Amino acid sequence: MSAKPEIDDGYSRVASVGEVPRGRGIAVDVDGIEIAVFNVEGEFHAISNRCPHQGAPLYKAGEKKINAEDTWTESRGGVNEDDLTVSCPWHLWELDIESGEHEVSGKCIGTFDAKVVDGEVFVRI
Ligand code: FES
C-alpha cells in the first residue's frame, strides 16, 4: 500500500499511471480508507478494496499465484474490460467497477471518483 498522498482539490494523488498496469489494480490508503484502483483500458476506477462477500482484497484480482514447488501459476478473478466488472480473487463474485454493485446478492461496495492529471492518478473520497 502506498504512503499517504497529498491532497489536491479534494483529490489525493495515489499513484503514477505507470504503476497500475492495464487490467490490474493496486491498493492505496486515502485517509484511512482502503481503496483498490484499477486501470481499465487507460481509464482509472476506484472502489473499496474489500469484497462485500468475505472481505477479500479486490486489488489482487487477476494476480498470478505460484505454488510451493514453483511448478505452476494460476490467476483468480480479474478485470473484465468489456463488462466493466472486477471478479473477486477468492470466490469470483463479479462487481460492477462503476457502481460497486454485486448484481446477484444486491450487495454494494463504495466507489470513488478517480482522475488522471499529468500522468498521475488521483482519487477523491
Ligand atoms: S470474498 Fe469475494 S467473493 Fe468471497
PDB file of N, CA and C and ligand atoms in Angstrom, residues 51-56 58 88-93 95, ligand 1:
ATOM      1  N   CYS A  51     -14.019  -6.968  -0.627  1.00  0.00           N
ATOM      2  CA  CYS A  51     -15.167  -7.635  -1.237  1.00  0.00           C
ATOM      3  C   CYS A  51     -16.331  -7.692  -0.246  1.00  0.00           C
ATOM      4  N   PRO A  52     -17.582  -7.457  -0.712  1.00  0.00           N
ATOM      5  CA  PRO A  52     -18.730  -7.489   0.192  1.00  0.00           C
ATOM      6  C   PRO A  52     -19.091  -8.906   0.644  1.00  0.00           C
ATOM      7  N   HIS A  53     -18.497  -9.926   0.049  1.00  0.00           N
ATOM      8  CA  HIS A  53     -18.787 -11.297   0.460  1.00  0.00           C
ATOM      9  C   HIS A  53     -18.049 -11.637   1.749  1.00  0.00           C
ATOM     10  N   GLN A  54     -16.739 -11.821   1.675  1.00  0.00           N
ATOM     11  CA  GLN A  54     -15.979 -12.167   2.884  1.00  0.00           C
ATOM     12  C   GLN A  54     -14.730 -11.310   3.054  1.00  0.00           C
ATOM     13  N   GLY A  55     -14.706 -10.173   2.372  1.00  0.00           N
ATOM     14  CA  GLY A  55     -13.653  -9.191   2.648  1.00  0.00           C
ATOM     15  C   GLY A  55     -12.339  -9.391   1.933  1.00  0.00           C
ATOM     16  N   ALA A  56     -12.320 -10.155   0.866  1.00  0.00           N
ATOM     17  CA  ALA A  56     -11.066 -10.343   0.123  1.00  0.00           C
ATOM     18  C   ALA A  56     -10.535  -9.011  -0.391  1.00  0.00           C
ATOM     19  N   LEU A  58      -9.657  -6.805  -3.072  1.00  0.00           N
ATOM     20  CA  LEU A  58     -10.016  -6.864  -4.501  1.00  0.00           C
ATOM     21  C   LEU A  58      -8.871  -6.490  -5.425  1.00  0.00           C
ATOM     22  N   CYS A  88     -13.792 -11.078  -7.875  1.00  0.00           N
ATOM     23  CA  CYS A  88     -13.014 -11.240  -6.642  1.00  0.00           C
ATOM     24  C   CYS A  88     -12.078 -12.453  -6.748  1.00  0.00           C
ATOM     25  N   PRO A  89     -10.858 -12.330  -6.239  1.00  0.00           N
ATOM     26  CA  PRO A  89      -9.913 -13.440  -6.334  1.00  0.00           C
ATOM     27  C   PRO A  89     -10.254 -14.624  -5.426  1.00  0.00           C
ATOM     28  N   TRP A  90     -11.156 -14.466  -4.476  1.00  0.00           N
ATOM     29  CA  TRP A  90     -11.453 -15.590  -3.574  1.00  0.00           C
ATOM     30  C   TRP A  90     -12.563 -16.485  -4.097  1.00  0.00           C
ATOM     31  N   HIS A  91     -13.763 -15.933  -4.350  1.00  0.00           N
ATOM     32  CA  HIS A  91     -14.895 -16.775  -4.770  1.00  0.00           C
ATOM     33  C   HIS A  91     -15.558 -16.233  -6.029  1.00  0.00           C
ATOM     34  N   LEU A  92     -14.875 -15.336  -6.702  1.00  0.00           N
ATOM     35  CA  LEU A  92     -15.248 -14.875  -8.043  1.00  0.00           C
ATOM     36  C   LEU A  92     -16.563 -14.094  -8.130  1.00  0.00           C
ATOM     37  N   TRP A  93     -16.995 -13.468  -7.048  1.00  0.00           N
ATOM     38  CA  TRP A  93     -18.132 -12.555  -7.180  1.00  0.00           C
ATOM     39  C   TRP A  93     -17.735 -11.453  -8.166  1.00  0.00           C
ATOM     40  N   LEU A  95     -18.212  -7.763  -9.477  1.00  0.00           N
ATOM     41  CA  LEU A  95     -18.683  -6.450  -9.026  1.00  0.00           C
ATOM     42  C   LEU A  95     -18.581  -5.448 -10.160  1.00  0.00           C
TER      43      LEU A  95
HETATM   44  S1  FES B   1     -14.629 -12.828  -0.582  1.00  0.00           S
HETATM   45 FE1  FES B   1     -15.006 -12.036  -2.546  1.00  0.00          FE
HETATM   46  S2  FES B   1     -16.270 -13.495  -3.479  1.00  0.00           S
HETATM   47 FE2  FES B   1     -15.907 -14.280  -1.497  1.00  0.00          FE
END
